[in-house]
Short mmCIF file of C-alpha atoms (C1' of nucleotides) in Angstrom, two decimals:
data_model
loop_
_atom_site.label_atom_id
_atom_site.label_comp_id
_atom_site.label_asym_id
_atom_site.label_seq_id
_atom_site.Cartn_x
_atom_site.Cartn_y
_atom_site.Cartn_z
CA UNK A 22 15.28 -4.77 3.27
CA UNK A 23 15.97 -7.63 0.90
CA UNK A 24 16.95 -6.59 -2.56
CA UNK A 25 14.80 -8.05 -5.31
CA UNK A 26 16.69 -11.13 -6.38
CA UNK A 27 15.52 -14.42 -7.84
CA UNK A 28 13.91 -15.78 -4.73
CA UNK A 29 13.21 -19.30 -3.69
CA UNK A 30 9.55 -18.66 -4.32
CA UNK A 31 10.30 -17.93 -7.95
CA UNK A 32 12.44 -21.00 -8.42
CA UNK A 33 9.86 -23.07 -6.70
CA UNK A 34 7.11 -21.79 -8.95
CA UNK A 35 9.14 -22.62 -12.04
CA UNK A 36 9.82 -26.08 -10.70
CA UNK A 37 6.17 -26.72 -10.03
CA UNK A 38 5.37 -25.55 -13.52
CA UNK A 39 7.82 -27.94 -15.11
CA UNK A 40 6.64 -30.74 -12.86
CA UNK A 41 3.23 -30.37 -14.41
CA UNK A 42 4.58 -30.63 -17.91
CA UNK A 43 4.01 -26.94 -18.54
CA UNK A 44 6.65 -25.17 -20.57
CA UNK A 45 8.92 -22.53 -19.16
CA UNK A 46 9.29 -19.71 -21.66
CA UNK A 47 10.75 -16.22 -21.44
CA UNK A 48 7.27 -14.76 -21.23
CA UNK A 49 6.29 -16.96 -18.32
CA UNK A 50 9.57 -16.43 -16.56
CA UNK A 51 9.14 -12.68 -16.87
CA UNK A 52 5.57 -12.71 -15.57
CA UNK A 53 6.58 -14.79 -12.58
CA UNK A 54 9.57 -12.60 -11.88
CA UNK A 55 7.46 -9.45 -11.97
CA UNK A 56 4.95 -10.95 -9.58
CA UNK A 57 7.66 -12.23 -7.28
CA UNK A 58 9.15 -8.76 -6.98
CA UNK A 59 5.74 -7.19 -6.51
CA UNK A 60 4.85 -9.61 -3.75
CA UNK A 61 8.08 -8.84 -1.98
CA UNK A 62 7.14 -5.18 -2.05
CA UNK A 63 3.57 -5.94 -0.98
CA UNK A 64 2.29 -4.56 -4.24
CA UNK A 65 -0.83 -5.74 -5.97
CA UNK A 66 -0.63 -5.60 -9.74
CA UNK A 67 -3.31 -5.80 -12.40
CA UNK A 68 -2.85 -7.59 -15.71
CA UNK A 69 -2.14 -4.30 -17.37
CA UNK A 70 0.47 -3.24 -14.83
CA UNK A 71 2.10 -6.62 -15.09
CA UNK A 72 2.22 -6.11 -18.83
CA UNK A 73 4.13 -2.87 -18.44
CA UNK A 74 6.74 -4.39 -16.18
CA UNK A 75 7.09 -7.45 -18.34
CA UNK A 76 7.79 -5.13 -21.24
CA UNK A 77 10.78 -3.78 -19.32
CA UNK A 78 12.12 -7.24 -18.73
CA UNK A 79 11.26 -8.81 -22.06
CA UNK A 80 10.32 -6.16 -24.60
CA UNK A 81 9.32 -8.68 -27.24
CA UNK A 82 6.58 -10.22 -25.12
CA UNK A 83 3.21 -9.21 -26.48
CA UNK A 84 0.35 -7.90 -24.35
CA UNK A 85 -1.93 -10.69 -25.43
CA UNK A 86 0.63 -13.16 -24.26
CA UNK A 87 0.66 -11.63 -20.81
CA UNK A 88 -3.09 -12.15 -20.57
CA UNK A 89 -2.83 -15.72 -21.81
CA UNK A 90 0.07 -16.38 -19.48
CA UNK A 91 -1.78 -15.11 -16.46
CA UNK A 92 -4.67 -17.38 -17.32
CA UNK A 93 -2.60 -20.48 -17.91
CA UNK A 94 -0.36 -19.98 -14.90
CA UNK A 95 -3.43 -19.52 -12.77
CA UNK A 96 -4.88 -22.73 -14.16
CA UNK A 97 -1.57 -24.40 -13.43
CA UNK A 98 -1.92 -23.30 -9.83
CA UNK A 99 1.25 -21.22 -9.52
CA UNK A 100 -0.67 -17.96 -9.60
CA UNK A 101 -3.85 -16.83 -7.95
CA UNK A 102 -5.90 -13.75 -8.52
CA UNK A 103 -7.92 -11.54 -6.23
CA UNK A 104 -10.89 -9.50 -7.36
CA UNK A 105 -10.60 -6.02 -6.01
CA UNK A 106 -13.48 -3.65 -5.60
CA UNK A 107 -15.40 -4.14 -8.75
CA UNK A 108 -12.90 -3.21 -11.35
CA UNK A 109 -9.50 -4.69 -11.16
CA UNK A 110 -8.17 -8.18 -10.76
CA UNK A 111 -4.73 -8.49 -9.21
CA UNK A 112 -2.35 -11.41 -9.25
CA UNK A 113 -0.17 -13.19 -6.72
CA UNK A 114 2.40 -15.90 -6.77
CA UNK A 115 1.09 -18.96 -4.99
CA UNK A 116 3.42 -20.40 -2.38
CA UNK A 117 4.10 -24.11 -2.52
CA UNK A 118 2.61 -26.18 0.26
CA UNK A 119 6.02 -26.52 1.81
CA UNK A 120 6.53 -22.76 1.82
CA UNK A 121 3.06 -22.24 3.20
CA UNK A 122 3.75 -24.60 6.11
CA UNK A 123 7.09 -23.03 6.80
CA UNK A 124 5.64 -19.55 6.94
CA UNK A 125 2.90 -20.64 9.30
CA UNK A 126 5.26 -22.52 11.59
CA UNK A 127 8.08 -20.03 11.83
CA UNK A 128 5.87 -17.11 12.70
CA UNK A 129 4.44 -15.73 15.89
CA UNK A 130 0.89 -15.41 14.65
CA UNK A 131 0.08 -12.42 16.78
CA UNK A 132 3.11 -10.25 16.23
CA UNK A 133 3.45 -10.88 12.52
CA UNK A 134 -0.22 -11.08 11.74
CA UNK A 135 -0.23 -7.87 9.74
CA UNK A 136 3.36 -7.95 8.59
CA UNK A 137 4.50 -9.15 5.22
CA UNK A 138 2.07 -11.85 4.28
CA UNK A 139 3.61 -13.71 1.42
CA UNK A 140 1.28 -16.62 1.67
CA UNK A 141 -2.45 -17.17 1.52
CA UNK A 142 -4.22 -14.07 2.83
CA UNK A 143 -7.31 -11.92 2.56
CA UNK A 144 -7.53 -8.37 1.22
CA UNK A 145 -9.34 -5.20 2.09
CA UNK A 146 -9.38 -2.20 -0.20
CA UNK A 147 -9.97 1.43 0.66
CA UNK A 148 -12.62 3.07 -1.50
CA UNK A 149 -10.97 6.41 -0.81
CA UNK A 150 -7.37 5.93 -1.85
CA UNK A 151 -7.60 2.54 -3.50
CA UNK A 152 -4.89 1.14 -1.30
CA UNK A 153 -5.03 -2.59 -0.67
CA UNK A 154 -4.28 -3.94 2.77
CA UNK A 155 -3.41 -7.53 3.49
CA UNK A 156 -5.18 -9.31 6.27
CA UNK A 157 -4.58 -12.72 7.79
CA UNK A 158 -7.25 -15.24 6.81
CA UNK A 159 -8.09 -15.83 10.47
CA UNK A 160 -9.81 -12.47 10.51
CA UNK A 161 -12.56 -13.97 8.40
CA UNK A 162 -12.89 -17.19 10.31
CA UNK A 163 -16.00 -15.97 12.10
CA UNK A 164 -18.00 -15.25 8.96
CA UNK A 165 -16.62 -18.31 7.27
CA UNK A 166 -17.84 -20.72 9.91
CA UNK A 167 -21.16 -18.98 10.26
CA UNK A 168 -21.81 -19.18 6.52
CA UNK A 169 -20.80 -22.79 6.48
CA UNK A 170 -23.11 -23.75 9.31
CA UNK A 171 -26.10 -21.74 8.25
CA UNK A 172 -25.93 -21.94 4.49
CA UNK A 173 -23.45 -24.69 3.72
CA UNK A 174 -21.48 -22.02 1.92
CA UNK A 175 -17.72 -22.53 1.80
CA UNK A 176 -16.10 -19.10 1.88
CA UNK A 177 -12.90 -18.55 -0.06
CA UNK A 178 -11.36 -15.88 2.11
CA UNK A 179 -8.62 -14.90 -0.31
CA UNK A 180 -10.54 -14.60 -3.55
CA UNK A 181 -12.24 -11.24 -3.21
CA UNK A 182 -11.38 -8.03 -1.41
CA UNK A 183 -13.65 -6.41 1.12
CA UNK A 184 -14.22 -2.70 0.70
CA UNK A 185 -14.18 0.07 3.22
CA UNK A 186 -12.28 3.12 4.27
CA UNK A 187 -8.80 3.10 5.68
CA UNK A 188 -7.64 5.06 8.70
CA UNK A 189 -6.04 7.79 6.58
CA UNK A 190 -9.18 8.33 4.51
CA UNK A 191 -11.69 8.51 7.34
CA UNK B 25 -46.21 -13.47 -2.03
CA UNK B 26 -46.54 -9.79 -2.83
CA UNK B 27 -47.33 -8.98 -6.39
CA UNK B 28 -45.00 -6.51 -8.04
CA UNK B 29 -46.80 -3.21 -7.75
CA UNK B 30 -45.53 0.34 -7.33
CA UNK B 31 -44.26 -0.07 -3.81
CA UNK B 32 -43.73 2.40 -1.07
CA UNK B 33 -40.01 1.99 -1.58
CA UNK B 34 -40.33 3.25 -5.12
CA UNK B 35 -42.43 6.23 -4.18
CA UNK B 36 -40.07 7.03 -1.38
CA UNK B 37 -37.08 6.91 -3.69
CA UNK B 38 -38.74 9.30 -6.12
CA UNK B 39 -39.59 11.64 -3.28
CA UNK B 40 -36.06 11.66 -2.00
CA UNK B 41 -34.85 12.37 -5.52
CA UNK B 42 -37.11 15.37 -5.90
CA UNK B 43 -36.23 16.56 -2.43
CA UNK B 44 -32.64 16.85 -3.61
CA UNK B 45 -33.61 18.92 -6.59
CA UNK B 46 -32.93 16.04 -8.95
CA UNK B 47 -35.37 15.70 -11.82
CA UNK B 48 -37.72 12.81 -12.23
CA UNK B 49 -37.78 11.69 -15.84
CA UNK B 50 -39.26 8.65 -17.59
CA UNK B 51 -35.80 7.11 -17.79
CA UNK B 52 -35.18 7.48 -14.09
CA UNK B 53 -38.63 6.30 -13.19
CA UNK B 54 -38.15 3.22 -15.34
CA UNK B 55 -34.77 2.40 -13.85
CA UNK B 56 -36.11 2.72 -10.33
CA UNK B 57 -39.16 0.65 -11.15
CA UNK B 58 -37.03 -2.12 -12.62
CA UNK B 59 -34.83 -2.19 -9.56
CA UNK B 60 -37.77 -2.11 -7.20
CA UNK B 61 -39.27 -5.16 -8.87
CA UNK B 62 -35.93 -6.94 -8.94
CA UNK B 63 -35.35 -6.30 -5.26
CA UNK B 64 -38.76 -7.70 -4.44
CA UNK B 65 -37.83 -10.87 -6.29
CA UNK B 66 -34.40 -10.97 -4.64
CA UNK B 67 -32.76 -10.57 -8.02
CA UNK B 68 -29.45 -8.85 -8.57
CA UNK B 69 -29.25 -7.04 -11.88
CA UNK B 70 -26.29 -5.65 -13.78
CA UNK B 71 -26.37 -2.40 -15.74
CA UNK B 72 -26.88 -4.37 -18.91
CA UNK B 73 -29.77 -6.41 -17.53
CA UNK B 74 -31.36 -3.28 -16.19
CA UNK B 75 -31.06 -1.80 -19.65
CA UNK B 76 -32.97 -4.69 -21.17
CA UNK B 77 -35.83 -4.38 -18.73
CA UNK B 78 -35.95 -0.63 -19.04
CA UNK B 79 -36.31 -1.11 -22.77
CA UNK B 80 -39.48 -3.08 -22.13
CA UNK B 81 -40.89 -0.32 -19.99
CA UNK B 82 -39.68 2.68 -21.95
CA UNK B 83 -38.44 1.62 -25.38
CA UNK B 84 -37.14 5.06 -26.24
CA UNK B 85 -34.66 5.17 -23.37
CA UNK B 86 -31.16 4.81 -24.71
CA UNK B 87 -28.57 2.42 -23.28
CA UNK B 88 -26.17 5.24 -22.55
CA UNK B 89 -28.86 6.93 -20.53
CA UNK B 90 -29.28 3.87 -18.38
CA UNK B 91 -25.59 3.99 -17.51
CA UNK B 92 -25.71 7.69 -16.77
CA UNK B 93 -28.85 7.24 -14.75
CA UNK B 94 -27.36 4.50 -12.64
CA UNK B 95 -24.41 6.73 -11.88
CA UNK B 96 -26.39 9.81 -11.04
CA UNK B 97 -28.97 7.98 -8.95
CA UNK B 98 -26.16 6.33 -7.05
CA UNK B 99 -24.57 9.72 -6.45
CA UNK B 100 -27.94 10.96 -5.31
CA UNK B 101 -28.02 8.16 -2.79
CA UNK B 102 -31.19 6.41 -3.90
CA UNK B 103 -29.26 3.53 -5.45
CA UNK B 104 -26.30 1.54 -4.28
CA UNK B 105 -24.19 -0.94 -6.14
CA UNK B 106 -22.46 -4.13 -5.11
CA UNK B 107 -19.37 -5.45 -6.81
CA UNK B 108 -19.78 -9.13 -7.45
CA UNK B 109 -16.94 -11.52 -7.98
CA UNK B 110 -14.65 -9.58 -10.19
CA UNK B 111 -16.82 -8.98 -13.17
CA UNK B 112 -20.26 -7.61 -12.63
CA UNK B 113 -21.66 -4.73 -10.65
CA UNK B 114 -25.26 -5.05 -9.53
CA UNK B 115 -27.63 -2.38 -8.31
CA UNK B 116 -30.09 -2.03 -5.47
CA UNK B 117 -32.64 0.48 -4.39
CA UNK B 118 -31.56 2.14 -1.15
CA UNK B 119 -34.18 2.18 1.57
CA UNK B 120 -34.82 5.48 3.29
CA UNK B 121 -33.67 5.76 6.86
CA UNK B 122 -37.24 5.44 8.03
CA UNK B 123 -37.73 2.24 6.04
CA UNK B 124 -34.47 0.87 7.30
CA UNK B 125 -35.45 1.46 10.93
CA UNK B 126 -38.87 -0.03 10.36
CA UNK B 127 -37.43 -3.20 8.85
CA UNK B 128 -34.98 -3.60 11.70
CA UNK B 129 -37.60 -3.02 14.36
CA UNK B 130 -40.43 -5.08 12.97
CA UNK B 131 -38.33 -8.15 12.43
CA UNK B 132 -37.21 -11.01 14.64
CA UNK B 133 -33.56 -10.81 13.71
CA UNK B 134 -32.96 -14.52 14.13
CA UNK B 135 -35.92 -15.97 12.27
CA UNK B 136 -35.84 -13.58 9.36
CA UNK B 137 -32.09 -13.25 9.18
CA UNK B 138 -31.85 -15.06 5.87
CA UNK B 139 -35.28 -14.22 4.55
CA UNK B 140 -36.03 -11.43 2.15
CA UNK B 141 -33.55 -8.72 2.99
CA UNK B 142 -34.81 -5.60 1.37
CA UNK B 143 -32.54 -3.34 3.26
CA UNK B 144 -28.83 -2.99 3.82
CA UNK B 145 -27.20 -6.41 3.53
CA UNK B 146 -24.06 -8.26 2.54
CA UNK B 147 -23.62 -10.64 -0.39
CA UNK B 148 -21.83 -13.87 -1.06
CA UNK B 149 -21.46 -15.28 -4.55
CA UNK B 150 -20.86 -18.88 -5.58
CA UNK B 151 -17.96 -19.27 -7.98
CA UNK B 152 -19.59 -22.44 -9.25
CA UNK B 153 -23.08 -21.39 -10.30
CA UNK B 154 -22.74 -17.64 -9.95
CA UNK B 155 -25.72 -17.46 -7.64
CA UNK B 156 -25.76 -14.57 -5.21
CA UNK B 157 -26.91 -15.11 -1.65
CA UNK B 158 -27.95 -12.35 0.67
CA UNK B 159 -26.53 -12.31 4.15
CA UNK B 160 -27.39 -10.11 7.11
CA UNK B 161 -24.69 -7.55 7.88
CA UNK B 162 -24.29 -8.93 11.39
CA UNK B 163 -22.50 -11.91 9.89
CA UNK B 164 -19.57 -9.62 9.17
CA UNK B 165 -19.55 -7.86 12.48
CA UNK B 166 -16.64 -9.91 13.74
CA UNK B 167 -14.29 -8.99 10.92
CA UNK B 168 -15.56 -5.45 10.89
CA UNK B 169 -14.74 -4.76 14.50
CA UNK B 170 -11.42 -6.54 14.28
CA UNK B 171 -10.37 -4.47 11.27
CA UNK B 172 -11.48 -1.31 12.95
CA UNK B 173 -9.54 -1.99 16.13
CA UNK B 174 -6.37 -3.26 14.54
CA UNK B 175 -6.15 -1.16 11.40
CA UNK B 176 -8.62 1.63 11.87
CA UNK B 177 -10.28 0.32 8.75
CA UNK B 178 -14.02 0.92 8.47
CA UNK B 179 -15.52 -2.02 6.62
CA UNK B 180 -18.45 -1.40 4.30
CA UNK B 181 -20.14 -4.76 4.62
CA UNK B 182 -22.52 -4.32 1.73
CA UNK B 183 -20.24 -3.01 -0.98
CA UNK B 184 -18.52 -6.12 -2.23
CA UNK B 185 -19.50 -9.76 -2.43
CA UNK B 186 -17.47 -12.49 -0.83
CA UNK B 187 -16.74 -15.48 -3.00
CA UNK B 188 -17.00 -19.15 -2.25
CA UNK B 189 -18.93 -22.25 -3.09
CA UNK B 190 -22.55 -22.82 -2.26
CA UNK B 191 -23.99 -26.01 -0.81
CA UNK B 192 -25.26 -27.24 -4.18
CA UNK B 193 -21.91 -26.75 -5.89
CA UNK B 194 -19.71 -28.46 -3.30
"C1'" DC C 24 10.37 -33.47 -34.14
"C1'" DT C 25 5.78 -32.19 -32.16
"C1'" DG C 26 2.62 -29.34 -30.55
"C1'" DC C 27 2.50 -25.92 -26.86
"C1'" DC C 28 3.20 -21.17 -26.70
"C1'" DT C 29 3.79 -16.96 -28.98
"C1'" DG C 30 3.38 -12.59 -32.00
"C1'" DC C 31 0.50 -10.01 -34.61
"C1'" DA C 32 -3.66 -7.93 -35.92
"C1'" DA C 33 -8.18 -7.73 -35.79
"C1'" DA C 34 -12.52 -8.52 -33.39
"C1'" DG C 35 -15.19 -8.07 -29.37
"C1'" DG C 36 -18.16 -6.25 -25.71
"C1'" DA C 37 -19.12 -3.04 -22.17
"C1'" DT C 38 -19.00 1.55 -20.86
"C1'" DT C 39 -18.09 6.58 -21.75
"C1'" DT C 40 -18.17 10.91 -24.11
"C1'" DG C 41 -19.34 15.15 -27.28
"C1'" DC C 42 -22.85 17.34 -29.09
"C1'" DA C 43 -27.21 19.27 -30.01
"C1'" DC C 44 -31.88 18.94 -28.58
"C1'" DT C 45 -35.90 18.41 -25.28
"C1'" DC C 46 -38.53 18.51 -21.41
"C1'" DA C 47 -39.04 18.73 -16.17
"C1'" DT C 48 -39.19 22.31 -13.13
"C1'" DA D 5 -37.03 29.91 -19.92
"C1'" DT D 6 -33.17 27.42 -18.69
"C1'" DG D 7 -30.16 23.98 -17.79
"C1'" DA D 8 -30.37 19.15 -16.20
"C1'" DG D 9 -31.13 15.02 -18.73
"C1'" DT D 10 -31.33 12.77 -22.98
"C1'" DG D 11 -30.67 10.43 -27.70
"C1'" DC D 12 -27.45 9.30 -30.94
"C1'" DA D 13 -23.18 7.85 -32.71
"C1'" DA D 14 -18.53 7.56 -32.31
"C1'" DA D 15 -14.66 6.77 -29.40
"C1'" DT D 16 -12.32 4.28 -25.91
"C1'" DC D 17 -10.94 0.84 -22.89
"C1'" DC D 18 -9.50 -3.75 -21.71
"C1'" DT D 19 -9.49 -8.29 -23.08
"C1'" DT D 20 -10.00 -12.16 -26.25
"C1'" DT D 21 -9.40 -14.75 -30.51
"C1'" DG D 22 -7.68 -16.80 -35.22
"C1'" DC D 23 -3.99 -17.87 -37.47
"C1'" DA D 24 0.74 -18.85 -38.85
"C1'" DG D 25 5.29 -19.43 -37.20
"C1'" DG D 26 8.86 -20.61 -33.49
"C1'" DC D 27 10.88 -22.63 -29.67
"C1'" DA D 28 10.72 -25.78 -25.42
"C1'" DG D 29 10.65 -30.42 -24.45
#
DNA sequence: CTGCCTGCAAAGGATTTGCACTCAT
DNA sequence: ATGAGTGCAAATCCTTTGCAGGCAG
């Protein structure tokens, strides 16, 4: 539906960066823009894939810089990463708290539960086709509370993907 | 409790290997023995760590062979691997169906739920200390059935570790 | 201006591969 | 005896690092 235009999420991320005294450079702008577009298309990109797309946007940006940028932006809290089945790590823009609230409030949790989840969410990956599906964090509430009660373990539901086999690959 | 001696699990694994027409070599024996011991001590070893211990047992076994062995034994179904938080992959001996049944039957599920789980089980890893905790697969039943119903996704509860923070690191 | 961020190139570590040989069956 | 498995060494892959220069603030 929406064309890929500089979204509010992108602007917001840049603002938060600046607010922390971090510098906004072409490389960082490009990385954030790539991830913003990817998120809008529900894509999950690895560092390498991000590098390729950044090269389109800003050909002078070096690969090593992409890696360093992903690290520093993650430290700065505007990006998060998810570990997929063993190999890859994929990156996401992190929504501001305001955006997070807005998304939660404006949504019928049931109907939109598996729609476009542009905020905090969990991931499952198919071992057959590699596809990554987004899942609302509530789906893991059961395990989370059980682990907390029985082991004192605080589960981070969005940090690692669960593996399995999707409907198409069964 | 139990000393680390050639266990029934090990013998069984070798038998299943032979039954499939796979050859039993010193390298394979060593890899299986290392993993059997590790499992008994509730350790989770990476390919590299396995390599080190194999070198103690069979100094002539080459690193590359350990990698190839882990792959082929996994294909043969006597080993399984678990992807830990992003980086490492750790290996386990796979219990035979008979052993699996026996463990399930002979055990009070509640009391032993978090004890030594030498069969099929899930994993959670602490992002603080890196420790890996074993968790009975039932803990993930809730998510599993929800994913199946709503997405047709068959969750493999033992194939990837969930991340979070353990009691000591909170 | 100051030093954070970058480009470049080279190092790094883990895993994989080609090849010829050996040993389990 | 025969080919699955192996040892060896080199190649490959992705990621990180040291250093000097450049641009954001």
